[in-house]
Short mmCIF file of C-alpha atoms and ligand atoms in Angstrom, two decimals:
data_model
loop_
_atom_site.label_atom_id
_atom_site.label_comp_id
_atom_site.label_asym_id
_atom_site.label_seq_id
_atom_site.Cartn_x
_atom_site.Cartn_y
_atom_site.Cartn_z
CA MET U 7 287.56 60.91 53.91
CA ALA U 8 287.03 63.01 56.87
CA THR U 9 289.89 63.45 59.25
CA THR U 10 289.34 62.91 63.03
CA GLU U 11 289.76 66.66 63.43
CA THR U 12 287.01 67.62 60.99
CA VAL U 13 284.60 64.96 62.40
CA GLU U 14 285.36 66.47 65.86
CA THR U 15 284.67 69.93 64.48
CA SER U 16 281.38 68.97 62.89
CA ARG U 17 280.38 67.31 66.15
CA ASN U 18 281.10 70.48 68.01
CA LYS U 19 279.16 72.47 65.59
CA LEU U 20 276.16 70.08 65.88
CA ALA U 21 276.38 70.32 69.68
CA GLU U 22 276.60 74.21 69.32
CA ALA U 23 273.72 74.20 67.07
CA SER U 24 271.44 72.22 69.33
CA ASP U 25 272.66 74.34 72.42
CA THR U 26 271.53 77.55 70.64
CA PRO U 27 267.90 78.13 71.42
CA LEU U 28 265.52 78.30 68.46
CA LEU U 29 263.72 80.98 70.33
CA SER U 30 265.00 82.95 73.39
CA MET U 31 263.22 85.66 75.34
CA ARG U 32 265.24 87.36 78.10
CA ASN U 33 264.22 89.72 80.92
CA ILE U 34 260.79 90.58 79.44
CA HIS U 35 258.65 93.30 81.02
CA LYS U 36 255.13 94.00 80.15
CA SER U 37 252.59 96.20 81.98
CA PHE U 38 248.79 96.60 81.52
CA GLY U 39 248.24 100.13 82.76
CA SER U 40 249.63 99.97 86.43
CA LEU U 41 249.62 96.15 86.53
CA HIS U 42 253.22 94.92 86.03
CA ALA U 43 252.31 91.47 84.56
CA LEU U 44 255.81 90.37 83.40
CA ARG U 45 258.80 91.51 85.56
CA GLY U 46 261.85 90.09 83.77
CA ALA U 47 260.48 86.90 82.62
CA SER U 48 262.71 84.51 80.26
CA ILE U 49 262.28 81.46 78.42
CA ASP U 50 264.46 79.46 75.89
CA VAL U 51 263.13 76.93 73.50
CA HIS U 52 265.45 74.45 71.57
CA ALA U 53 264.51 72.57 68.39
CA GLY U 54 263.22 69.03 69.45
CA GLU U 55 262.32 70.00 73.08
CA ILE U 56 259.10 70.43 75.04
CA VAL U 57 259.24 73.27 77.63
CA ALA U 58 256.43 73.57 80.12
CA LEU U 59 255.44 76.84 81.51
CA VAL U 60 253.86 76.64 84.85
CA GLY U 61 252.76 78.85 87.64
CA ASP U 62 249.83 79.88 89.74
CA ASN U 63 246.84 81.77 88.40
CA GLY U 64 247.95 85.33 87.33
CA ALA U 65 251.68 84.32 87.30
CA GLY U 66 252.06 85.69 83.77
CA LYS U 67 252.23 82.52 81.58
CA SER U 68 249.53 83.57 79.27
CA THR U 69 250.96 87.04 78.86
CA LEU U 70 254.39 85.63 78.24
CA VAL U 71 253.25 83.29 75.41
CA LYS U 72 251.06 86.06 74.07
CA VAL U 73 254.27 88.22 73.69
CA MET U 74 255.87 85.28 72.01
CA ALA U 75 252.97 84.91 69.61
CA GLY U 76 252.85 88.59 68.68
CA VAL U 77 249.50 89.23 70.51
CA HIS U 78 250.98 91.61 72.97
CA ARG U 79 254.08 93.97 72.37
CA PHE U 80 256.58 93.78 75.30
CA ASP U 81 257.80 97.02 77.00
CA SER U 82 261.46 95.94 77.47
CA GLY U 83 263.66 92.84 77.15
CA GLU U 84 265.04 90.81 74.43
CA TYR U 85 263.36 88.46 72.05
CA TYR U 86 265.47 86.35 69.75
CA PHE U 87 264.13 83.92 67.07
CA LYS U 88 266.65 81.91 65.12
CA ASN U 89 269.44 83.99 66.54
CA GLN U 90 267.99 87.24 65.18
CA PRO U 91 266.18 89.91 67.18
CA SER U 92 262.47 89.20 66.61
CA ASN U 93 260.43 91.74 64.63
CA ILE U 94 257.28 89.84 65.48
CA SER U 95 254.55 92.46 66.30
CA SER U 96 251.45 90.71 65.42
CA PRO U 97 249.93 87.22 65.35
CA SER U 98 250.22 87.18 61.55
CA ASP U 99 253.94 88.06 61.89
CA ALA U 100 254.39 85.13 64.23
CA THR U 101 252.58 82.72 61.85
CA ALA U 102 254.74 84.04 58.93
CA SER U 103 257.85 83.50 61.00
CA GLY U 104 256.94 79.85 61.84
CA ILE U 105 255.44 80.40 65.30
CA GLN U 106 251.88 78.88 65.73
CA THR U 107 249.56 78.93 68.79
CA VAL U 108 246.96 76.45 69.74
CA TYR U 109 244.72 78.42 72.22
CA GLN U 110 242.75 76.84 74.97
CA ASP U 111 239.42 77.61 73.38
CA LEU U 112 240.81 76.01 70.16
CA ALA U 113 239.14 78.69 68.14
CA LEU U 114 237.21 76.14 66.10
CA CYS U 115 233.92 76.69 64.32
CA ASN U 116 231.56 73.97 65.51
CA ASN U 117 229.25 74.07 62.53
CA LEU U 118 232.17 73.60 60.01
CA ASP U 119 233.87 70.23 59.26
CA ALA U 120 237.51 69.30 59.76
CA VAL U 121 238.65 70.64 56.40
CA GLN U 122 236.82 73.95 56.63
CA ASN U 123 238.41 74.41 60.03
CA LEU U 124 241.88 73.50 58.99
CA PHE U 125 241.76 76.10 56.20
CA LEU U 126 239.61 78.76 58.08
CA GLY U 127 240.72 82.11 57.04
CA ARG U 128 243.24 80.90 54.58
CA GLU U 129 241.19 78.83 52.27
CA LEU U 130 242.64 77.79 48.88
CA ILE U 131 239.79 79.62 47.24
CA GLY U 132 239.48 80.50 43.50
CA PRO U 133 236.65 82.22 41.58
CA GLY U 134 233.58 80.40 40.39
CA ILE U 135 231.95 77.32 41.41
CA PHE U 136 234.17 74.80 39.66
CA ALA U 137 237.29 76.36 40.96
CA ARG U 138 235.67 76.17 44.48
CA ARG U 139 235.13 72.49 44.09
CA VAL U 140 238.77 71.81 42.91
CA ARG U 141 240.07 73.90 45.91
CA ARG U 142 237.94 71.76 48.21
CA ALA U 143 239.52 68.69 46.74
CA GLU U 144 242.97 70.16 47.21
CA CYS U 145 242.10 71.09 50.72
CA GLU U 146 240.99 67.52 51.44
CA VAL U 147 244.22 66.07 50.12
CA ARG U 148 246.36 68.43 52.25
CA ALA U 149 244.13 67.77 55.25
CA ARG U 150 244.36 63.93 54.83
CA GLU U 151 248.16 64.29 54.51
CA VAL U 152 248.55 66.17 57.69
CA LEU U 153 246.17 64.00 59.59
CA THR U 154 247.92 60.86 58.40
CA ARG U 155 251.28 62.33 59.40
CA MET U 156 249.70 62.88 62.85
CA ARG U 157 248.49 59.22 62.69
CA LEU U 158 244.87 60.47 62.79
CA GLY U 159 243.98 59.08 59.37
CA ASN U 160 240.62 57.84 60.69
CA LEU U 161 239.29 61.25 61.68
CA SER U 162 236.21 62.28 59.58
CA LEU U 163 236.97 65.21 57.29
CA SER U 164 233.15 65.94 56.70
CA ARG U 165 231.55 65.86 60.26
CA PRO U 166 230.89 69.20 61.94
CA VAL U 167 233.66 69.50 64.56
CA GLY U 168 230.93 70.46 67.12
CA ALA U 169 229.96 66.76 67.03
CA MET U 170 233.40 65.60 67.86
CA SER U 171 234.94 64.68 71.16
CA GLY U 172 237.10 67.09 73.04
CA GLY U 173 240.17 64.95 72.12
CA GLN U 174 239.16 64.95 68.37
CA ARG U 175 238.70 68.68 68.56
CA GLN U 176 242.06 69.30 70.10
CA ASN U 177 243.66 67.06 67.42
CA ILE U 178 242.04 69.15 64.83
CA ALA U 179 243.36 72.39 66.30
CA ILE U 180 246.84 70.89 66.43
CA ALA U 181 246.51 69.72 62.85
CA ARG U 182 245.61 73.25 61.90
CA SER U 183 248.65 74.73 63.72
CA ILE U 184 251.13 72.37 61.80
CA LEU U 185 249.59 72.58 58.45
CA TRP U 186 251.78 75.62 57.75
CA LYS U 187 255.05 73.89 58.82
CA PRO U 188 255.86 75.86 61.86
CA GLU U 189 259.08 75.68 63.80
CA VAL U 190 257.56 76.68 67.23
CA VAL U 191 254.20 75.60 68.47
CA ILE U 192 252.66 77.08 71.64
CA PHE U 193 250.00 75.20 73.36
CA ASP U 194 247.73 76.75 76.04
CA GLU U 195 246.39 73.96 78.35
CA PRO U 196 246.25 71.28 75.71
CA THR U 197 245.14 68.58 78.15
CA ALA U 198 242.60 70.47 80.17
CA ALA U 199 239.10 68.98 80.17
CA LEU U 200 240.32 65.74 78.41
CA SER U 201 239.80 62.25 79.61
CA HIS U 202 243.04 60.42 80.72
CA SER U 203 243.36 58.55 77.41
CA ALA U 204 242.66 61.54 75.22
CA ALA U 205 245.14 63.59 77.25
CA GLU U 206 247.73 60.80 76.77
CA GLN U 207 247.10 60.71 73.08
CA VAL U 208 247.55 64.53 72.88
CA ALA U 209 250.78 64.19 74.95
CA SER U 210 252.11 61.66 72.48
CA LEU U 211 251.17 63.80 69.53
CA ILE U 212 252.98 66.76 70.99
CA ARG U 213 256.05 64.54 71.48
CA SER U 214 256.04 63.42 67.93
CA LEU U 215 256.03 67.09 66.82
CA ALA U 216 259.18 67.70 69.04
CA ASP U 217 260.77 64.45 67.61
CA GLU U 218 260.25 66.10 64.14
CA GLY U 219 262.53 68.95 65.27
CA LEU U 220 259.80 71.54 66.41
CA GLY U 221 260.29 73.65 69.50
CA ILE U 222 257.34 73.32 71.82
CA VAL U 223 256.03 75.52 74.56
CA VAL U 224 253.18 74.31 76.77
CA VAL U 225 251.29 76.24 79.29
CA SER U 226 249.84 73.74 81.59
CA HIS U 227 248.24 73.27 85.14
CA ASP U 228 248.25 69.51 84.64
CA ILE U 229 251.46 69.14 86.75
CA HIS U 230 251.16 65.59 88.07
CA HIS U 231 250.52 63.98 84.73
CA PHE U 232 251.41 66.09 81.67
CA VAL U 233 254.09 68.34 82.93
CA VAL U 234 256.24 65.81 84.83
CA ASN U 235 255.69 62.85 82.36
CA SER U 236 255.47 64.50 78.93
CA THR U 237 257.87 67.41 78.86
CA ASP U 238 261.57 68.01 78.81
CA ARG U 239 262.11 71.13 80.89
CA ILE U 240 259.90 73.16 83.32
CA GLU U 241 259.97 76.98 83.79
CA VAL U 242 258.17 77.97 86.91
CA MET U 243 256.81 81.44 86.96
CA ARG U 244 255.49 83.46 90.03
CA LEU U 245 254.42 87.09 89.94
CA GLY U 246 255.73 87.69 86.36
CA MET U 247 259.21 86.27 87.05
CA ASN U 248 260.89 82.83 86.73
CA VAL U 249 261.43 81.30 90.03
CA ALA U 250 262.80 77.93 89.03
CA SER U 251 264.08 76.01 85.96
CA LEU U 252 263.76 72.28 86.37
CA LYS U 253 264.42 69.12 84.25
CA SER U 254 261.03 67.29 84.12
CA ALA U 255 262.78 63.94 84.46
CA ASP U 256 264.42 65.11 87.89
CA VAL U 257 261.38 66.35 89.72
CA THR U 258 258.17 65.06 91.16
CA GLY U 259 254.81 66.92 90.75
CA GLU U 260 254.92 67.88 94.40
CA GLN U 261 258.36 69.66 93.96
CA VAL U 262 256.88 71.54 90.94
CA VAL U 263 253.91 72.60 92.90
CA ASN U 264 256.10 73.79 95.83
CA ALA U 265 258.15 75.77 93.41
CA MET U 266 255.03 77.37 92.05
CA VAL U 267 253.63 78.38 95.42
CA GLY U 268 256.86 79.26 96.97
CA GLY U 269 257.01 76.46 99.39
CA ASN U 270 260.42 75.11 98.64
CA GLU U 271 263.14 77.70 97.55
CA GLU U 272 265.66 74.77 97.45
CA VAL U 273 264.13 73.32 94.23
CA ASN U 274 266.49 74.11 91.27
CA LEU U 275 267.69 70.99 89.70
CA ALA U 276 268.31 72.17 86.17
CA GLY U 277 271.86 71.52 85.05
N1 LIG Q 15 244.74 92.26 78.62
C1 LIG Q 15 244.98 92.49 79.89
N2 LIG Q 15 244.77 93.61 80.60
C2 LIG Q 15 244.92 93.91 81.84
N3 LIG Q 15 245.46 92.95 82.55
C3 LIG Q 15 245.87 91.69 82.07
C4 LIG Q 15 245.63 91.31 80.84
N4 LIG Q 15 246.07 90.15 80.53
C5 LIG Q 15 246.62 89.65 81.74
N5 LIG Q 15 246.45 90.69 82.68
C6 LIG Q 15 246.92 90.55 84.11
O1 LIG Q 15 248.34 90.08 84.00
C7 LIG Q 15 248.57 89.15 85.07
C8 LIG Q 15 249.18 87.95 84.45
O2 LIG Q 15 248.02 87.30 83.75
P1 LIG Q 15 248.09 86.00 82.90
O3 LIG Q 15 246.89 85.75 82.16
O4 LIG Q 15 249.37 86.11 82.09
O5 LIG Q 15 248.36 84.95 83.99
P2 LIG Q 15 248.35 83.25 83.73
O6 LIG Q 15 249.68 82.83 84.47
O7 LIG Q 15 248.16 82.87 82.41
O8 LIG Q 15 247.19 82.78 84.78
P3 LIG Q 15 246.10 81.52 84.54
O9 LIG Q 15 246.83 80.32 85.12
O10 LIG Q 15 245.05 81.94 85.48
O11 LIG Q 15 245.80 81.50 83.13
C9 LIG Q 15 247.22 88.94 85.87
O12 LIG Q 15 247.23 89.86 86.97
C10 LIG Q 15 246.17 89.50 84.82
O13 LIG Q 15 245.07 89.94 85.57
MG1 LIG Q 16 246.70 81.79 81.46
#
């Protein structure tokens, strides 16, 4: 039987583990020619949490997540993934490490169906027509598994995604990102251009991924709905730097917007 002391020790270890970020970027600088886009930006992402990255146009949000996803190399700073200095220097490195991105344009092929889109570029393909048919069957089984896990069991596997609604397309893009069991998923504007109910559904899907222990980063301008209601922490960026770190439950949309535009330097409620 475990003594009180060992129980206490394992509790402390657990607390320590959840305090250690899954992914941590510190003091990141990135220039494009003479344009200094990131000037010491930082972000931590823990397993099981949703971190919103907000800021005005040009604040550096996309640049920061592109560095995270291996699209851009950073000039200086520190990038740790699972406590190790990251050696991610391309999008395929990021994918292989367990970091997936759902881009704003979703990068779906409209003329292909859900299964083809889910496996685009990484089809389980073998030689010959027979093998191909078997692979398609395997892909359908895996697609159905992942969609069922996302409670999207009713989504058609064979309709071209171009004929689907914005919300359904967003769901397919999310399904594609989690098919390969990532540990961190980055979303760029997941609720933009969606109806209120489709946005709510995407928000609850993102929450269920966090509940499974994934670390989630969401770039969003949807401050008053998604950001304040459906995330855990908010990093506010301005001119390539972090200007506020907020707990979503503690702030109003107005306070977040004030922090974004520099109207209220007092806002810093994160404990
Ligand atoms: N590939 C690039 N080449 C040159 N400049 C770039 C490049 N990508 C971004 N920038 C510049 O870096 C700055 C930050 O851009 P970024 O796209 O990160 O902003 P953002 O916060 O994502 O803005 P938005 O909300 O409009 O998407 C901007 O001044 C932008 O023009
Ligand atoms: Mg952007």
